[in-house]
Structure formats: C-alpha cells, structure tokens
mmCIF file with all atom_site columns, C-alpha atoms in Angstrom:
data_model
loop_
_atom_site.group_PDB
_atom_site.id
_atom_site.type_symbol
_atom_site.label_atom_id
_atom_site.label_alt_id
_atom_site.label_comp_id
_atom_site.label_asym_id
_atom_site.label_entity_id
_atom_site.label_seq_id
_atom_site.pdbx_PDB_ins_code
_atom_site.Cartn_x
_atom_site.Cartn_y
_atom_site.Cartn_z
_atom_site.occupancy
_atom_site.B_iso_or_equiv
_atom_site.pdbx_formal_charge
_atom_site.auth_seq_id
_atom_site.auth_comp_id
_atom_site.auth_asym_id
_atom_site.auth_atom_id
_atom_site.pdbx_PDB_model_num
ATOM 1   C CA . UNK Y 1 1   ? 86.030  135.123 156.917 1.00 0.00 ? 1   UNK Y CA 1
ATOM 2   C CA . UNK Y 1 2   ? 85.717  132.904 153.855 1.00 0.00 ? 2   UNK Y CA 1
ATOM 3   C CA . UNK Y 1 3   ? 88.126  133.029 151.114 1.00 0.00 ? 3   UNK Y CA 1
ATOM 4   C CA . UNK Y 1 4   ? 87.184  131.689 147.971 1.00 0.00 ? 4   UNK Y CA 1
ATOM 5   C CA . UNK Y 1 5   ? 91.071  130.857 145.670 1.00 0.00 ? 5   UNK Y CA 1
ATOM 6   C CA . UNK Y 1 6   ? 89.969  130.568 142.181 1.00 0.00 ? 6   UNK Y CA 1
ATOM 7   C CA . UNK Y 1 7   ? 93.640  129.624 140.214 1.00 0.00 ? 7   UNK Y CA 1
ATOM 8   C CA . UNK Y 1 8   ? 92.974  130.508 136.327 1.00 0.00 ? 8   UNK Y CA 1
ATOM 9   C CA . UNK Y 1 9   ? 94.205  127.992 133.841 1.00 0.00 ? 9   UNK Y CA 1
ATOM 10  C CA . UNK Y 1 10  ? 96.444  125.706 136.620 1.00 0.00 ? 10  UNK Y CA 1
ATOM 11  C CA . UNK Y 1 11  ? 95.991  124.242 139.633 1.00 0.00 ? 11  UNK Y CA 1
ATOM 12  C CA . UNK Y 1 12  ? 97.277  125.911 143.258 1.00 0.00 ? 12  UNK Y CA 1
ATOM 13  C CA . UNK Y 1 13  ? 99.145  124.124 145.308 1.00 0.00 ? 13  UNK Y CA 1
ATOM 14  C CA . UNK Y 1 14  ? 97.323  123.644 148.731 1.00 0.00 ? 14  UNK Y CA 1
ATOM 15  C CA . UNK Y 1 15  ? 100.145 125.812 150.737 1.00 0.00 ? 15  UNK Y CA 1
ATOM 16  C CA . UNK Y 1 16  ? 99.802  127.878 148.857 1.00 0.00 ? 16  UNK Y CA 1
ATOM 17  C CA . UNK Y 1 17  ? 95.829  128.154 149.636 1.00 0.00 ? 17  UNK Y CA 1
ATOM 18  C CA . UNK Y 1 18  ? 96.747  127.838 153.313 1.00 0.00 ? 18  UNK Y CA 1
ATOM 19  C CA . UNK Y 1 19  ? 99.414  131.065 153.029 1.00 0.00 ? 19  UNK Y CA 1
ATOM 20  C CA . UNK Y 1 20  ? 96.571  133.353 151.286 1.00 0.00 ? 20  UNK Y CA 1
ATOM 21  C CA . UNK Y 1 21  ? 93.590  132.354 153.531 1.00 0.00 ? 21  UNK Y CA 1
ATOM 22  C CA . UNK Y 1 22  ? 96.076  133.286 156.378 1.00 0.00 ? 22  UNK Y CA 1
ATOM 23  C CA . UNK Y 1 23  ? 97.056  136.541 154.964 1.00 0.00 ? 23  UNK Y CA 1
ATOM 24  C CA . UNK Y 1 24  ? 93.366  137.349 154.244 1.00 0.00 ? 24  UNK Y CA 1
ATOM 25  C CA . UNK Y 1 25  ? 92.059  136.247 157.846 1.00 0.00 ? 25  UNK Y CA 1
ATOM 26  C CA . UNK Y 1 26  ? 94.726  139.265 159.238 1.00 0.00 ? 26  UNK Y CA 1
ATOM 27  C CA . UNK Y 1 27  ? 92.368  142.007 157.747 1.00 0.00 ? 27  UNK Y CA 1
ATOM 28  C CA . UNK Y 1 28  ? 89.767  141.127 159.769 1.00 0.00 ? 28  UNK Y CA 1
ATOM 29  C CA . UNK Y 1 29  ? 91.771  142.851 162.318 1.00 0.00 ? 29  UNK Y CA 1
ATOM 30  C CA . UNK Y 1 30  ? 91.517  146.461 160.471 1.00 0.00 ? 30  UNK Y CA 1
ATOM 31  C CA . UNK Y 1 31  ? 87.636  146.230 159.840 1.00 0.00 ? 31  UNK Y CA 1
ATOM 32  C CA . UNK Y 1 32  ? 85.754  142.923 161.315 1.00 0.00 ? 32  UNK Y CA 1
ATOM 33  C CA . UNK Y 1 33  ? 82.745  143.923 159.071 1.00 0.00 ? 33  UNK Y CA 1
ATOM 34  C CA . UNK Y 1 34  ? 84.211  141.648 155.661 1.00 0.00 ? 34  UNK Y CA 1
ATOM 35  C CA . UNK Y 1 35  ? 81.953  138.747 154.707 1.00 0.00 ? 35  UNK Y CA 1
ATOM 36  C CA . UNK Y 1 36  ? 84.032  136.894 151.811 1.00 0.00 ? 36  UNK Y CA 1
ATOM 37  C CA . UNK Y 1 37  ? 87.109  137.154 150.122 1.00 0.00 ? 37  UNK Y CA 1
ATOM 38  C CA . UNK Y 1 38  ? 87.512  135.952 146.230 1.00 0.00 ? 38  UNK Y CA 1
ATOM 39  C CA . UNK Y 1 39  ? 91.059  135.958 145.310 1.00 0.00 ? 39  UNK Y CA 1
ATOM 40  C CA . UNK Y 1 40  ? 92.083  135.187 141.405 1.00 0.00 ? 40  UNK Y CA 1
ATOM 41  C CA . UNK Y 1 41  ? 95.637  133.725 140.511 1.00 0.00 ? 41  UNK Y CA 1
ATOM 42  C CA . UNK Y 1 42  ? 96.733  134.441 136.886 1.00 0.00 ? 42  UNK Y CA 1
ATOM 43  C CA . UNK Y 1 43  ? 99.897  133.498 135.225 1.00 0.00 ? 43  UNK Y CA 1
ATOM 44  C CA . UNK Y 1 44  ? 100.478 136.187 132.331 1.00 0.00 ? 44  UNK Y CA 1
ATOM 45  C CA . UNK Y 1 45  ? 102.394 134.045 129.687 1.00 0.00 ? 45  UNK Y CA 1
ATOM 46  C CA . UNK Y 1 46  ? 105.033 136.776 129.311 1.00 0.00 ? 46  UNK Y CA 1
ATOM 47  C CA . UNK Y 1 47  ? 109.327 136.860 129.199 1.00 0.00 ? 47  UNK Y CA 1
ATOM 48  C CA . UNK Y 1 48  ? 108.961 138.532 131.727 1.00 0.00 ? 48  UNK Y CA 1
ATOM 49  C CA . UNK Y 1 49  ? 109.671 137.542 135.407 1.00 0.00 ? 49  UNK Y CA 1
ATOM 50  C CA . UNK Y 1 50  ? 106.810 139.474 137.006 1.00 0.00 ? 50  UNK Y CA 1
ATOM 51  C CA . UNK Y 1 51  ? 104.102 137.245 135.583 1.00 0.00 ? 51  UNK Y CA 1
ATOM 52  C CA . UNK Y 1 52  ? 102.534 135.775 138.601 1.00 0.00 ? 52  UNK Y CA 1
ATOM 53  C CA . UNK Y 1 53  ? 99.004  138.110 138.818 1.00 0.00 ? 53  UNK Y CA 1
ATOM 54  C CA . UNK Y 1 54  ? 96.715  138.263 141.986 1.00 0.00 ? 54  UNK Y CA 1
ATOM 55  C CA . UNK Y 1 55  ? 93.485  140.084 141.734 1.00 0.00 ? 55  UNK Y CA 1
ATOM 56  C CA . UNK Y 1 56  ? 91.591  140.246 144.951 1.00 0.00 ? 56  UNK Y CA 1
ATOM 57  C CA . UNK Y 1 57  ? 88.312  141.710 145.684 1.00 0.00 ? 57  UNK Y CA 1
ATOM 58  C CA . UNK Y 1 58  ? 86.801  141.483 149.591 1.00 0.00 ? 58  UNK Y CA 1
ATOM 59  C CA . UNK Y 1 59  ? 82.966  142.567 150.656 1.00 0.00 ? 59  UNK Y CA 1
ATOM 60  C CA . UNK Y 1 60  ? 82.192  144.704 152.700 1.00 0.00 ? 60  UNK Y CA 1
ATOM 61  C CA . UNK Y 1 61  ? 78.478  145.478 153.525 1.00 0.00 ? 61  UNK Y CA 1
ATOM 62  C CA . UNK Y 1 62  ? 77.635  148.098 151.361 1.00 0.00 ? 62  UNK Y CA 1
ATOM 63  C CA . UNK Y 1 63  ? 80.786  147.903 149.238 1.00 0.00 ? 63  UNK Y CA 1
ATOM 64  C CA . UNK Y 1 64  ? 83.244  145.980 147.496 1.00 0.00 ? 64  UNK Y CA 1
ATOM 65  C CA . UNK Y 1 65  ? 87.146  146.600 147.356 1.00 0.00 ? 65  UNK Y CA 1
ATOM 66  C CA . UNK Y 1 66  ? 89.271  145.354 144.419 1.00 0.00 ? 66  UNK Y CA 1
ATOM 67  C CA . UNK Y 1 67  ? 93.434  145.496 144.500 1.00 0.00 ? 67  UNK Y CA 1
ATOM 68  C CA . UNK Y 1 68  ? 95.303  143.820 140.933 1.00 0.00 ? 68  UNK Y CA 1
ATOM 69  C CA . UNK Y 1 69  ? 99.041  143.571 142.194 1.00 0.00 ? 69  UNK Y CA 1
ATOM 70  C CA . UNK Y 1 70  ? 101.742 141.614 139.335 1.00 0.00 ? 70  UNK Y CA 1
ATOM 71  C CA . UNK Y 1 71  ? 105.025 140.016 141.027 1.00 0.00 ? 71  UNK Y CA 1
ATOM 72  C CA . UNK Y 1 72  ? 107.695 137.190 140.868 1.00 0.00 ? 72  UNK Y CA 1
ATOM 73  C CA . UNK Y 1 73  ? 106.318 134.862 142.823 1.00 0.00 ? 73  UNK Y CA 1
ATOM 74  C CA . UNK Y 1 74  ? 102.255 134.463 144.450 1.00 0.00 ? 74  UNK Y CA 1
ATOM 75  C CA . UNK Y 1 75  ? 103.396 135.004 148.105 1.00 0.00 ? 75  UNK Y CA 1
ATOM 76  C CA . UNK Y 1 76  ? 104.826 138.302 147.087 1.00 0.00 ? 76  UNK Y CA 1
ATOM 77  C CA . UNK Y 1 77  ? 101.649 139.309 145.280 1.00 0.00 ? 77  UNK Y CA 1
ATOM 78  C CA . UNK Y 1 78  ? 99.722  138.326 147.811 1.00 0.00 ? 78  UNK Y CA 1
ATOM 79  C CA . UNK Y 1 79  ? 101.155 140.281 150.549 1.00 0.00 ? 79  UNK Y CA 1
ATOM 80  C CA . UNK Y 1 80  ? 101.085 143.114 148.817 1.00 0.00 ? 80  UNK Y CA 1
ATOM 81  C CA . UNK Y 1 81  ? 97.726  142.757 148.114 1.00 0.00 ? 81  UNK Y CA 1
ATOM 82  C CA . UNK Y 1 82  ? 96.799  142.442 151.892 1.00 0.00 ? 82  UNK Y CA 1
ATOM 83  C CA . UNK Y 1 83  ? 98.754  145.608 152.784 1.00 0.00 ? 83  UNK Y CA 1
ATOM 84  C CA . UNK Y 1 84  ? 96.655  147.736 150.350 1.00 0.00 ? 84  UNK Y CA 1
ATOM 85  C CA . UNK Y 1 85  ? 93.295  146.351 151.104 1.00 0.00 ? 85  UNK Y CA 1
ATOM 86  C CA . UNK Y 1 86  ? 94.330  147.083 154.948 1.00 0.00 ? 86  UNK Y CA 1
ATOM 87  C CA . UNK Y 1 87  ? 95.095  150.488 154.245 1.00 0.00 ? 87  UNK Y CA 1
ATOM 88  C CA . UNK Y 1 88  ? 91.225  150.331 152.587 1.00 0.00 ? 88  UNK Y CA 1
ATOM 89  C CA . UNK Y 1 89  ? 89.842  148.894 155.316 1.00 0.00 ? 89  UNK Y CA 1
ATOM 90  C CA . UNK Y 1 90  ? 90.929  151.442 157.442 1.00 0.00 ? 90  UNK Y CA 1
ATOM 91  C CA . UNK Y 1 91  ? 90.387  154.282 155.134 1.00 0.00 ? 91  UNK Y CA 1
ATOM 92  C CA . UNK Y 1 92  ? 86.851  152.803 155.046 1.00 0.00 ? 92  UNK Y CA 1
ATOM 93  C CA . UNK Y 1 93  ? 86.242  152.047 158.898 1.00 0.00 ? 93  UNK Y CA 1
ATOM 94  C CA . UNK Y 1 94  ? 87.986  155.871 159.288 1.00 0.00 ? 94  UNK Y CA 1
ATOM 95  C CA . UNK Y 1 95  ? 84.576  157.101 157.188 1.00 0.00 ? 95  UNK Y CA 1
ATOM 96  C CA . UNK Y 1 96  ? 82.262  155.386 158.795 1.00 0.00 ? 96  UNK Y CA 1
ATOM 97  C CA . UNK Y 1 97  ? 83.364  156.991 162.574 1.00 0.00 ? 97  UNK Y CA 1
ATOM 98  C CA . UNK Y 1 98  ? 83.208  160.221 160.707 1.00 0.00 ? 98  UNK Y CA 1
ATOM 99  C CA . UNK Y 1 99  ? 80.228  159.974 159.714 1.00 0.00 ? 99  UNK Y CA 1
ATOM 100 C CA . UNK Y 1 100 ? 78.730  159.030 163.619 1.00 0.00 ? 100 UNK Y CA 1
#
C-alpha cells in the first residue's frame, strides 16, 4: 500500500516516516482491498501537551475512511489512528460478506 506523509508547517523526521508507513502497511491485514494512505501531521501551537495532530484518511474502492486523533507525541497518535481505522476496515469487510 502507498502512504503518502504530508508534515504541515515542519519537516518529519525520516523514522518517523518509516514508523507510520509500517503501522499503515499492518491494515492491509484487516481488509487487503486499500489502495493509498494520506496521512497529515499537524502541530497545534497550543500550552498544551497534547498538540501533536494526525489526521489520516485511507481508500478503499468505493469509499474513503477518515480518523483525526490529538496526542503527546506522533507515534502515539499514530497508533491510535491505526487501531480505529482497523476496527473500520473490519466493520467495512464485515458489510460487504453480508451483503454476499
């Protein structure tokens, strides 16, 4: 699957690039059907400690899924991220059997 990092207003770090395009390549184990994977790294300029933003959105044929998550850190975001686009993925593939 192809993952496309776009890092607003700062440049990512390459392990960083390496870590997501990891997690990301895992969903293709919940639904083998995703084409591309545009993930968006935002740093809120906040007081706050929970300013690290990752917005990612994956294709599907047919549909797309989008999941916003705000954390400490990128890795953390990003994880949490994958875990609710698997449990779309499989809410997704579940429809689809259904409807066979």
């Amino acid at each position: 699957m192809k993952v496309n990092v776009h890092a607003v207003n700062f440049n990512v770090d390459r392990k960083l690039v390496d870590f997501i395009q990891e997690r990301f390549d895992k969903l293709e184990k919940y639904y083998d059907k995703v084409v591309v994977a545009d993930v968006y790294l935002k740093v809120e300029s906040t007081s706050e400690k929970e300013n690290k933003i990752v917005e990612a959105k994956i294709h599907v044929p047919g549909d797309d899924f989008i999941v916003k998550k705000q954390c400490k850190s990128f890795e953390e975001a990003v994880d949490l991220s994958g875990e609710a686009l698997e449990r779309l993925l499989l809410k997704r593939k579940e429809k689809i059997r259904t409807h066979i």
